[in-house]
Short mmCIF file of C-alpha atoms in Angstrom, two decimals:
data_model
loop_
_atom_site.label_atom_id
_atom_site.label_comp_id
_atom_site.label_asym_id
_atom_site.label_seq_id
_atom_site.Cartn_x
_atom_site.Cartn_y
_atom_site.Cartn_z
CA MET L 1 -6.01 74.92 59.86
CA PHE L 2 -8.65 72.78 61.55
CA LEU L 3 -8.94 75.23 64.41
CA LYS L 4 -9.43 78.11 61.98
CA ASP L 5 -12.35 76.34 60.28
CA TYR L 6 -13.81 75.47 63.66
CA ILE L 7 -13.77 79.07 64.87
CA LYS L 8 -15.15 80.22 61.52
CA ASP L 9 -18.03 77.73 61.91
CA VAL L 10 -18.90 78.99 65.36
CA TYR L 11 -18.67 82.61 64.26
CA GLY L 12 -20.88 81.99 61.22
CA ALA L 13 -23.46 80.13 63.30
CA VAL L 14 -23.68 82.84 65.94
CA LYS L 15 -23.86 85.55 63.30
CA SER L 16 -26.65 83.91 61.31
CA LEU L 17 -28.65 83.18 64.47
CA LEU L 18 -28.32 86.80 65.56
CA THR L 19 -29.47 87.94 62.11
CA GLY L 20 -32.63 85.87 62.52
CA MET L 21 -33.21 87.15 66.01
CA ARG L 22 -32.83 90.73 64.83
CA LEU L 23 -35.65 90.27 62.32
CA THR L 24 -38.07 88.71 64.81
CA GLY L 25 -37.01 91.31 67.37
CA TYR L 26 -37.82 94.02 64.85
CA TYR L 27 -41.29 92.54 64.30
CA PHE L 28 -41.84 92.23 68.05
CA THR L 29 -41.02 95.87 68.67
CA HIS L 30 -42.96 97.21 65.67
CA PRO L 31 -46.64 96.31 66.19
CA LYS L 32 -47.61 98.35 63.15
CA GLU L 33 -46.23 95.56 60.95
CA ILE L 34 -49.01 93.22 62.13
CA ILE L 35 -51.02 91.99 59.16
CA THR L 36 -53.90 90.29 60.99
CA GLN L 37 -57.33 91.54 59.88
CA GLN L 38 -59.82 91.56 62.75
CA TYR L 39 -62.57 90.65 60.31
CA PRO L 40 -66.02 91.12 61.77
CA ASP L 41 -64.89 94.27 63.58
CA ASN L 42 -63.30 95.98 60.60
CA ARG L 43 -66.00 94.99 58.12
CA ASP L 44 -66.68 98.60 57.14
CA THR L 45 -63.05 99.46 56.46
CA LEU L 46 -61.96 96.11 55.10
CA LYS L 47 -59.87 96.45 51.96
CA MET L 48 -59.65 93.38 49.78
CA ALA L 49 -56.63 92.61 47.63
CA GLU L 50 -57.13 93.56 43.99
CA ARG L 51 -56.62 90.02 42.76
CA PHE L 52 -59.11 88.52 45.19
CA ARG L 53 -61.84 86.57 43.37
CA GLY L 54 -65.12 86.20 45.25
CA GLU L 55 -67.83 85.49 42.66
CA VAL L 56 -68.72 86.13 39.04
CA VAL L 57 -70.93 89.16 38.39
CA MET L 58 -72.26 90.74 35.22
CA LEU L 59 -71.64 94.43 34.75
CA HIS L 60 -74.68 96.62 34.16
CA ASP L 61 -74.57 100.34 33.40
CA GLU L 62 -77.03 102.98 34.54
CA ASN L 63 -79.48 102.24 31.67
CA ASN L 64 -79.68 98.62 32.86
CA GLU L 65 -77.68 97.53 29.84
CA HIS L 66 -75.04 94.82 29.80
CA ALA L 67 -72.45 93.67 27.28
CA CYS L 68 -73.34 89.96 27.12
CA THR L 69 -74.15 88.80 23.58
CA GLY L 70 -74.98 85.28 24.68
CA CYS L 71 -72.09 83.75 22.73
CA SER L 72 -71.63 81.13 25.54
CA ALA L 73 -67.83 81.27 25.35
CA CYS L 74 -67.81 81.38 29.15
CA GLU L 75 -70.01 78.29 29.34
CA LEU L 76 -67.53 76.44 27.13
CA ALA L 77 -64.54 77.71 29.08
CA CYS L 78 -65.89 76.69 32.47
CA PRO L 79 -64.21 73.47 33.63
CA ASN L 80 -67.01 72.33 35.94
CA GLY L 81 -70.28 73.42 34.46
CA THR L 82 -70.84 76.41 36.65
CA ILE L 83 -72.35 78.60 33.94
CA LYS L 84 -75.48 77.87 31.88
CA ILE L 85 -76.64 80.39 29.30
CA ILE L 86 -80.24 80.34 28.09
CA ASN L 87 -80.75 82.37 24.91
CA LYS L 88 -83.86 83.85 23.31
CA PHE L 89 -84.44 85.45 19.92
CA ASP L 90 -85.62 89.05 19.74
CA ILE L 91 -87.34 90.42 16.63
CA THR L 92 -85.67 93.63 15.48
CA PRO L 93 -87.79 96.46 13.92
CA GLU L 94 -86.54 95.35 10.53
CA GLY L 95 -88.18 91.98 11.11
CA LYS L 96 -84.93 90.06 11.57
CA LYS L 97 -84.33 87.60 14.40
CA LYS L 98 -81.51 88.54 16.77
CA LYS L 99 -79.93 86.31 19.41
CA ALA L 100 -80.06 87.75 22.94
CA ILE L 101 -79.55 86.47 26.44
CA ASP L 102 -82.56 85.35 28.43
CA THR L 103 -80.95 84.02 31.61
CA PHE L 104 -77.33 83.80 32.64
CA VAL L 105 -77.39 81.00 35.25
CA TYR L 106 -74.44 80.93 37.63
CA HIS L 107 -73.96 78.12 40.14
CA LEU L 108 -71.86 79.65 42.89
CA GLU L 109 -71.71 76.36 44.77
CA LEU L 110 -69.84 74.75 41.84
CA CYS L 111 -67.52 77.66 41.09
CA THR L 112 -63.82 77.37 41.91
CA MET L 113 -63.08 81.04 41.10
CA CYS L 114 -60.61 80.01 38.38
CA ASN L 115 -61.28 83.16 36.33
CA LEU L 116 -61.37 81.22 32.99
CA CYS L 117 -64.85 82.52 32.08
CA VAL L 118 -63.78 86.11 32.59
CA MET L 119 -60.74 85.55 30.37
CA ALA L 120 -62.84 83.84 27.71
CA CYS L 121 -65.45 86.62 27.47
CA PRO L 122 -64.93 88.54 24.19
CA THR L 123 -66.95 91.59 25.29
CA ASP L 124 -65.84 91.90 28.95
CA ALA L 125 -69.38 91.44 30.15
CA ILE L 126 -68.55 89.53 33.29
CA LYS L 127 -65.93 90.00 35.95
CA MET L 128 -64.90 88.72 39.34
CA ALA L 129 -66.36 90.61 42.31
CA GLN L 130 -64.68 90.87 45.70
CA THR L 131 -67.63 89.87 47.87
CA PHE L 132 -66.98 86.83 49.99
CA GLU L 133 -69.79 86.48 52.54
CA HIS L 134 -71.62 83.83 50.56
CA SER L 135 -73.10 81.63 53.27
CA VAL L 136 -76.86 80.97 53.04
CA PHE L 137 -79.20 78.56 54.77
CA ASP L 138 -80.72 77.19 51.56
CA ARG L 139 -78.37 76.03 48.86
CA ASN L 140 -80.86 76.92 46.12
CA LYS L 141 -79.94 80.51 46.87
CA LEU L 142 -76.46 79.81 45.55
CA THR L 143 -77.82 79.38 42.03
CA LYS L 144 -77.93 82.92 40.74
CA LYS L 145 -79.27 84.74 37.72
CA LEU L 146 -76.61 87.22 36.72
CA ASN L 147 -78.46 89.43 34.22
CA HIS L 148 -80.88 91.85 35.84
CA ASP L 149 -84.57 91.75 35.05
CA GLY L 150 -85.44 93.79 31.97
CA SER L 151 -81.83 94.41 31.06
CA LYS L 152 -80.77 94.37 27.44
CA LEU L 153 -77.68 94.32 25.30
CA ARG L 154 -75.86 97.62 25.07
CA GLU L 155 -75.98 99.31 21.63
CA GLY L 156 -72.94 98.66 19.52
CA VAL L 157 -71.74 95.53 21.27
CA GLU L 158 -71.56 92.67 18.82
CA MET T 1 -41.02 99.01 102.12
CA PHE T 2 -42.67 95.80 100.96
CA SER T 3 -40.64 92.65 101.54
CA PHE T 4 -41.38 88.94 101.67
CA HIS T 5 -38.93 88.50 104.52
CA GLY T 6 -41.03 90.65 106.86
CA ILE T 7 -44.16 88.62 106.12
CA THR T 8 -42.47 85.25 106.62
CA SER T 9 -40.76 86.21 109.88
CA SER T 10 -43.95 87.67 111.36
CA VAL T 11 -45.89 84.52 110.39
CA GLN T 12 -43.20 82.40 112.00
CA THR T 13 -43.15 84.35 115.27
CA TRP T 14 -46.93 84.20 115.48
CA LEU T 15 -46.95 80.42 114.88
CA ASN T 16 -44.15 79.88 117.39
CA ASN T 17 -46.02 81.83 120.05
CA THR T 18 -49.29 79.99 119.40
CA PHE T 19 -48.29 76.35 118.87
CA ASN T 20 -45.46 74.07 119.95
CA PRO T 21 -42.43 73.72 117.57
CA THR T 22 -43.50 70.44 115.91
CA ILE T 23 -46.90 71.73 114.89
CA THR T 24 -45.30 75.00 113.77
CA VAL T 25 -43.03 73.14 111.35
CA MET T 26 -45.95 71.11 110.03
CA ILE T 27 -48.13 74.19 109.49
CA GLU T 28 -45.26 75.96 107.79
CA SER T 29 -44.74 72.98 105.47
CA VAL T 30 -48.41 73.06 104.51
CA ILE T 31 -48.20 76.79 103.84
CA VAL T 32 -45.11 76.28 101.66
CA ILE T 33 -46.80 73.48 99.69
CA LEU T 34 -49.88 75.62 99.11
CA LEU T 35 -47.76 78.57 98.03
CA ALA T 36 -45.76 76.37 95.64
CA ILE T 37 -48.94 74.99 94.06
CA ALA T 38 -50.41 78.48 93.80
CA LEU T 39 -47.21 79.72 92.18
CA PHE T 40 -47.34 76.82 89.71
CA ALA T 41 -50.91 77.52 88.71
CA ALA T 42 -50.28 81.25 88.34
CA LEU T 43 -47.07 80.69 86.38
CA GLY T 44 -48.74 78.22 84.05
CA LEU T 45 -51.52 80.65 83.22
CA VAL T 46 -49.21 83.64 82.80
CA LEU T 47 -46.53 81.87 80.78
CA VAL T 48 -48.94 80.24 78.35
CA ILE T 49 -50.63 83.51 77.48
CA MET T 50 -47.23 85.27 77.35
CA GLU T 51 -45.87 82.62 74.99
CA ARG T 52 -48.84 82.88 72.66
CA ARG T 53 -48.78 86.67 72.54
CA VAL T 54 -45.00 86.86 72.09
CA ALA T 55 -45.19 84.23 69.34
CA ALA T 56 -47.95 86.16 67.63
CA PHE T 57 -46.09 89.46 67.69
CA MET T 58 -42.93 87.85 66.36
CA GLN T 59 -44.88 86.30 63.49
CA ILE T 60 -46.67 89.59 62.68
CA ARG T 61 -49.93 88.28 64.08
CA LEU T 62 -52.14 89.45 66.95
CA GLY T 63 -52.62 86.25 68.90
CA PRO T 64 -55.49 85.50 71.28
CA ASN T 65 -57.21 88.78 72.07
CA ARG T 66 -60.88 87.91 72.51
CA VAL T 67 -61.22 86.30 75.97
CA GLY T 68 -60.98 88.97 78.63
CA PRO T 69 -59.05 92.23 78.33
CA TRP T 70 -56.29 91.81 75.69
CA GLY T 71 -56.99 88.08 75.71
CA LEU T 72 -55.52 87.68 79.18
CA LEU T 73 -58.13 85.12 80.24
CA GLN T 74 -57.47 82.84 77.26
CA SER T 75 -55.27 80.43 79.22
CA THR T 76 -57.82 80.32 82.07
CA ALA T 77 -60.51 79.32 79.59
CA ASP T 78 -58.20 76.68 78.08
CA THR T 79 -57.46 75.25 81.52
CA LEU T 80 -61.17 75.03 82.32
CA LYS T 81 -61.68 73.19 79.04
CA LEU T 82 -58.85 70.75 79.82
CA ILE T 83 -60.21 70.07 83.32
CA MET T 84 -63.58 69.12 81.89
CA LYS T 85 -62.15 66.82 79.21
CA GLU T 86 -61.85 63.08 79.71
CA GLY T 87 -58.40 61.79 80.68
CA LEU T 88 -58.23 58.83 78.33
CA THR T 89 -55.98 55.82 79.00
CA PRO T 90 -55.31 53.81 75.83
CA ASP T 91 -56.14 50.10 75.83
CA GLY T 92 -52.65 48.77 75.19
CA ALA T 93 -50.96 51.16 77.61
CA ASP T 94 -49.24 50.20 80.83
CA LYS T 95 -51.91 51.80 82.99
CA PHE T 96 -49.92 52.33 86.17
CA LEU T 97 -46.87 53.92 84.54
CA PHE T 98 -49.04 55.85 82.11
CA ASN T 99 -50.92 57.53 84.93
CA LEU T 100 -47.83 57.97 87.10
CA ALA T 101 -45.64 59.73 84.51
CA PRO T 102 -47.28 63.19 84.54
CA PHE T 103 -47.02 63.32 88.33
CA ILE T 104 -43.31 62.43 88.28
CA VAL T 105 -42.66 65.25 85.85
CA MET T 106 -44.62 67.66 88.05
CA ILE T 107 -43.00 66.51 91.30
CA VAL T 108 -39.53 66.99 89.80
CA ALA T 109 -40.48 70.51 88.79
CA MET T 110 -41.69 71.15 92.36
CA LEU T 111 -38.52 69.76 93.91
CA ILE T 112 -36.29 72.08 91.89
CA LEU T 113 -38.19 75.02 93.34
CA ALA T 114 -36.75 74.38 96.83
CA PRO T 115 -33.35 76.13 96.77
CA ILE T 116 -34.30 79.09 94.57
CA GLY T 117 -34.22 82.46 96.29
CA PHE T 118 -37.27 84.44 95.18
CA ALA T 119 -36.48 87.57 97.15
CA LYS T 120 -34.15 88.79 99.87
CA ASP T 121 -34.19 86.09 102.61
CA PHE T 122 -37.15 84.39 100.97
CA GLN T 123 -36.15 80.87 100.10
CA ILE T 124 -37.80 77.53 100.81
CA TRP T 125 -34.64 75.60 101.66
CA ASP T 126 -31.20 77.24 101.72
CA ILE T 127 -29.25 74.04 101.18
CA ASN T 128 -25.44 74.20 101.17
CA ILE T 129 -25.12 72.08 98.01
CA GLY T 130 -27.80 74.03 96.13
CA VAL T 131 -26.22 73.95 92.66
CA LEU T 132 -25.45 70.22 92.92
CA TYR T 133 -29.01 69.58 94.10
CA LEU T 134 -30.41 71.49 91.12
CA SER T 135 -28.41 69.59 88.52
CA ALA T 136 -29.13 66.27 90.21
CA ILE T 137 -32.87 66.75 90.49
CA SER T 138 -33.37 68.28 87.06
CA SER T 139 -32.14 65.09 85.38
CA ILE T 140 -34.89 63.04 87.05
CA SER T 141 -37.52 64.60 84.80
CA VAL T 142 -36.16 62.52 81.91
CA ILE T 143 -37.40 59.44 83.78
CA GLY T 144 -40.92 60.82 83.76
CA ILE T 145 -40.66 61.53 80.05
CA LEU T 146 -39.26 58.08 79.24
CA MET T 147 -41.97 56.53 81.41
CA ALA T 148 -44.67 58.41 79.52
CA GLY T 149 -43.24 57.42 76.16
CA TRP T 150 -42.78 53.77 77.04
CA ALA T 151 -46.11 53.29 78.80
CA SER T 152 -48.10 54.84 75.96
CA ASN T 153 -47.48 51.81 73.73
CA ASN T 154 -47.19 54.11 70.72
CA LYS T 155 -44.25 54.35 68.33
CA TYR T 156 -44.30 58.13 68.18
CA SER T 157 -44.34 58.43 71.96
CA LEU T 158 -41.45 56.02 72.31
CA MET T 159 -39.35 57.77 69.67
CA GLY T 160 -40.05 61.14 71.23
CA ALA T 161 -39.10 59.84 74.65
CA MET T 162 -35.84 58.28 73.42
CA ARG T 163 -34.87 61.47 71.64
CA SER T 164 -35.66 63.44 74.76
CA GLY T 165 -33.47 61.09 76.79
CA ALA T 166 -30.52 61.42 74.42
CA GLN T 167 -30.93 65.17 74.41
CA ILE T 168 -31.19 65.74 78.14
CA VAL T 169 -28.32 63.39 78.94
CA SER T 170 -26.01 65.17 76.50
CA TYR T 171 -26.94 68.74 77.25
CA GLU T 172 -26.71 68.24 80.99
CA LEU T 173 -22.93 68.13 80.57
CA SER T 174 -22.50 71.56 79.09
CA ALA T 175 -25.15 73.03 81.38
CA GLY T 176 -23.25 71.63 84.36
CA LEU T 177 -19.92 72.93 83.12
CA SER T 178 -21.24 76.42 82.53
CA VAL T 179 -22.82 76.43 85.99
CA LEU T 180 -19.49 75.24 87.39
CA SER T 181 -17.69 78.25 85.96
CA ILE T 182 -19.80 80.50 88.22
CA VAL T 183 -19.21 78.16 91.16
CA VAL T 184 -15.47 78.53 90.50
CA LEU T 185 -15.80 82.31 90.79
CA THR T 186 -17.95 82.18 93.91
CA GLY T 187 -16.29 79.31 95.71
CA SER T 188 -19.63 78.08 97.07
CA LEU T 189 -22.43 75.78 95.95
CA LYS T 190 -24.93 77.56 98.19
CA LEU T 191 -27.33 79.68 96.12
CA SER T 192 -27.62 82.40 98.76
CA ASP T 193 -23.81 82.75 98.80
CA ILE T 194 -23.78 82.98 95.01
CA VAL T 195 -26.35 85.77 95.16
CA ALA T 196 -24.49 87.52 97.98
CA SER T 197 -21.24 87.44 95.99
CA GLN T 198 -22.87 89.58 93.30
CA GLU T 199 -23.63 92.52 95.55
CA ASN T 200 -21.15 94.81 93.79
CA GLY T 201 -21.97 93.62 90.28
CA TRP T 202 -23.47 90.67 88.50
CA TRP T 203 -21.17 87.86 87.41
CA ILE T 204 -21.98 88.39 83.76
CA PHE T 205 -20.30 91.82 84.05
CA LYS T 206 -17.65 90.91 86.58
CA GLY T 207 -16.52 87.68 84.93
CA HIS T 208 -15.37 89.22 81.64
CA ILE T 209 -15.85 87.32 78.37
CA PRO T 210 -15.71 83.79 79.87
CA ALA T 211 -18.80 84.59 81.91
CA ILE T 212 -20.64 85.74 78.80
CA ILE T 213 -19.63 82.55 76.95
CA ALA T 214 -20.74 80.49 79.95
CA PHE T 215 -24.07 82.30 79.94
CA VAL T 216 -24.61 81.69 76.22
CA ILE T 217 -23.82 77.99 76.65
CA PHE T 218 -26.07 77.83 79.69
CA ILE T 219 -29.02 79.35 77.90
CA ILE T 220 -28.55 77.00 74.90
CA ALA T 221 -28.33 73.97 77.19
CA ALA T 222 -31.31 75.18 79.21
CA THR T 223 -33.39 75.51 76.05
CA ALA T 224 -32.38 71.96 75.10
CA GLU T 225 -33.08 70.54 78.55
CA THR T 226 -36.58 71.95 78.63
CA ASN T 227 -37.27 70.39 75.20
CA ARG T 228 -38.13 73.67 73.55
CA ALA T 229 -37.64 74.74 69.97
CA PRO T 230 -35.13 74.69 68.28
CA PHE T 231 -34.47 71.53 70.33
CA ASP T 232 -38.05 70.25 70.46
CA LEU T 233 -37.28 66.95 68.74
CA ALA T 234 -38.98 65.12 71.59
CA GLU T 235 -42.33 66.55 70.56
CA ALA T 236 -41.68 67.57 66.97
CA GLU T 237 -45.22 68.15 65.74
CA SER T 238 -44.44 67.56 62.09
CA GLU T 239 -42.65 64.25 62.67
CA LEU T 240 -44.05 62.69 65.85
CA THR T 241 -47.49 64.34 66.24
CA ALA T 242 -46.75 65.32 69.84
CA GLY T 243 -43.88 63.06 70.91
CA PHE T 244 -44.06 61.56 74.37
CA HIS T 245 -47.44 63.07 75.24
CA THR T 246 -49.24 61.97 72.08
CA GLU T 247 -51.60 59.67 73.98
CA TYR T 248 -52.34 62.01 76.86
CA SER T 249 -55.51 64.03 77.07
CA GLY T 250 -57.37 66.20 79.53
CA MET T 251 -55.72 67.13 82.78
CA LYS T 252 -52.86 64.63 82.37
CA PHE T 253 -51.83 66.42 79.21
CA ALA T 254 -52.24 69.71 81.04
CA LEU T 255 -49.78 68.50 83.71
CA PHE T 256 -47.14 67.83 81.05
CA PHE T 257 -47.84 71.17 79.47
CA LEU T 258 -47.66 72.91 82.84
CA ALA T 259 -44.43 71.09 83.74
CA GLU T 260 -42.84 72.33 80.51
CA TYR T 261 -43.56 75.93 81.41
CA ILE T 262 -42.57 75.49 85.05
CA ASN T 263 -39.27 74.04 83.87
CA ILE T 264 -38.70 77.05 81.68
CA PHE T 265 -39.35 79.30 84.64
CA ILE T 266 -36.99 77.30 86.83
CA VAL T 267 -34.06 77.17 84.39
CA CYS T 268 -34.49 80.89 83.80
CA ALA T 269 -34.59 81.49 87.53
CA ILE T 270 -31.35 79.52 87.91
CA GLY T 271 -29.80 81.48 85.04
CA ALA T 272 -30.89 84.73 86.64
CA THR T 273 -29.49 83.65 90.01
CA LEU T 274 -26.12 82.56 88.66
CA PHE T 275 -25.40 85.18 86.03
CA PHE T 276 -27.67 88.15 86.82
CA GLY T 277 -27.48 88.23 90.59
CA GLY T 278 -30.83 86.72 91.54
CA TRP T 279 -32.75 89.24 93.66
CA MET T 280 -29.71 91.57 93.84
CA PRO T 281 -30.48 95.07 92.50
CA PHE T 282 -28.39 96.51 89.69
CA HIS T 283 -25.42 98.22 91.29
CA VAL T 284 -22.68 100.15 89.58
CA GLY T 285 -19.37 100.28 91.49
CA SER T 286 -19.22 103.54 93.40
CA TRP T 287 -22.30 105.47 92.24
CA GLU T 288 -23.86 105.82 95.69
CA GLY T 289 -26.98 107.73 94.59
CA PHE T 290 -27.73 105.39 91.71
CA ASN T 291 -27.30 102.32 93.91
CA HIS T 292 -29.68 103.73 96.52
CA ILE T 293 -32.39 104.35 93.91
CA MET T 294 -31.97 100.77 92.70
CA ASP T 295 -32.29 99.50 96.28
CA TYR T 296 -35.77 101.02 96.50
CA ILE T 297 -37.11 98.52 93.94
CA PRO T 298 -38.18 95.42 95.94
CA SER T 299 -35.90 92.40 95.55
CA SER T 300 -38.79 90.19 94.38
CA VAL T 301 -39.40 92.59 91.48
CA TRP T 302 -35.73 92.30 90.51
CA PHE T 303 -35.84 88.51 90.64
CA PHE T 304 -39.02 88.13 88.62
CA GLY T 305 -37.96 90.84 86.18
CA LYS T 306 -34.70 89.07 85.38
CA THR T 307 -36.38 85.67 85.18
CA PHE T 308 -39.06 86.90 82.85
CA PHE T 309 -36.47 88.62 80.69
CA LEU T 310 -34.66 85.28 80.28
CA ILE T 311 -37.98 83.53 79.59
CA PHE T 312 -38.62 86.11 76.89
CA VAL T 313 -35.20 85.37 75.37
CA ILE T 314 -35.96 81.65 75.29
CA MET T 315 -39.33 82.38 73.66
CA TRP T 316 -37.50 84.58 71.18
CA PHE T 317 -35.32 81.57 70.30
CA ARG T 318 -38.34 79.38 69.84
CA TRP T 319 -40.08 81.64 67.38
CA THR T 320 -36.95 82.45 65.38
CA PHE T 321 -34.95 79.27 64.87
CA PRO T 322 -35.86 76.17 62.86
CA ARG T 323 -35.76 72.75 64.50
CA LEU T 324 -32.47 70.80 64.48
CA ARG T 325 -32.12 67.27 63.17
CA ILE T 326 -31.09 64.66 65.74
CA ASP T 327 -27.53 64.31 64.35
CA GLN T 328 -27.14 68.11 64.22
CA LEU T 329 -28.35 68.25 67.80
CA LEU T 330 -25.74 65.79 69.03
CA ASN T 331 -23.05 67.39 66.85
CA LEU T 332 -23.77 70.75 68.42
CA GLU T 333 -23.41 69.35 71.89
CA TRP T 334 -20.43 67.01 71.55
CA LYS T 335 -18.39 68.85 68.94
CA TYR T 336 -19.07 72.45 69.84
CA LEU T 337 -20.68 73.19 73.21
CA LEU T 338 -18.78 70.65 75.30
CA PRO T 339 -15.23 71.50 74.07
CA ILE T 340 -15.97 75.22 74.23
CA SER T 341 -17.38 75.00 77.74
CA MET T 342 -14.43 72.91 78.94
CA PHE T 343 -11.98 75.44 77.56
CA ASN T 344 -14.10 78.20 79.02
CA LEU T 345 -14.05 76.56 82.44
CA LEU T 346 -10.25 76.41 82.25
CA LEU T 347 -10.10 80.11 81.40
CA MET T 348 -12.50 80.91 84.21
CA THR T 349 -10.40 78.94 86.67
CA ILE T 350 -7.32 80.90 85.65
CA ILE T 351 -9.21 84.14 86.10
CA ALA T 352 -10.45 83.05 89.52
CA ILE T 353 -7.01 81.92 90.69
CA MET T 354 -5.25 85.05 89.48
CA GLY T 355 -8.03 87.21 90.88
CA TRP T 356 -8.58 89.07 87.60
CA HIS T 357 -12.32 89.40 88.08
CA PHE T 358 -13.70 92.46 89.86
#
């Protein structure tokens, strides 16, 4: 009985080791499985993963209109004070005051790419972009204004 | 046809005609030393880059591919870097032993080179107790490792060195027994006789299943004796930083690193000599035409081809298997490899006595 278990042990060990070696042998003989990205060389053809989060951007359409109402839900959602929203009040033709966004300040150097602001946004005005080459020589350049100059709120977005 | 034997004999006749015998022997010794050092340097560079590329391909990576064509000069650049670095000796270390240890490890690796036949009639020292010499010398390297670990005055170094000692002492047994099973078949300890006995077929084919079992045990024990994964407890990075060479830097570290790769080459060369016929071409029984074609490949190419194949297998082990715990390591040796190799030796002896091998 002991001998039977012993032989079974040896057989199982050899079999499991050979299974492992078959997998690494398969990888060795199939170079097309290699997943290394040769980054600076393949910059033009580089495909980022869909879930990759590089920085927060605000979406603008062709009329330079965005969907940000200035509700500052993103500012409240941000865990480390990355976003600061400065509002202004426009006068509508009817003579009423209407809240609008003046500057959407985004501190890239503080951002942890947690995606909470994007999830908090009620009008889907902001999203995560896939750019990742963020290095600059002056850290003031990391503080960005997300709304374009002269842009305004898209009609119908409340 | 190219052969090392022709070169060596013509050099010897020229030296004999020019100088008297004493000076001839001295000049030949110098030539042999230079060749051995050159072989070491070349092997170190080639094996390091080979290891890194093989590892990369097995882990679905690319590996070093920037320095030189296909990254081939990477190890040269690393060596240059190591030469220029400072060889630090820690304050609390035993300075003499600390600086001596890397050289002992290297000298042992050089000594083992002596009886290995690299090509037909191309051997430094054809000693009649070759196999005994190999197993005797190879166990000296543990002294260098223990010396390094003790002299470093560092707990990780000492633990790594003790583990390495336990490991080499235990695995030497099964390595010796599996080597013995080939000696039983050949009836000679002389490496050139062992190679000559495989003219009509390598022992791994001629010796039936016991030879294959002996080979498997040999390659496991060889992996353990060279302190390579899955038996790299002596330098387990995650537990002991770098084991016995934690405190070494610069060229002294490089000597340890080089000695590791040289030892791999040597154990693989021994494995190739014993089980795969050394420099003997691949011959199949009575296929005259086939055998003649195989004879056209130079014997040195056969030897290095087989050795590098075995080195590749050992690298394959390293990048596939996880590291063993110390109790698992000793279990494997004393409860599995040693009984199996003893039983295997008995079987092999029966085969040899009854003449059942080809």
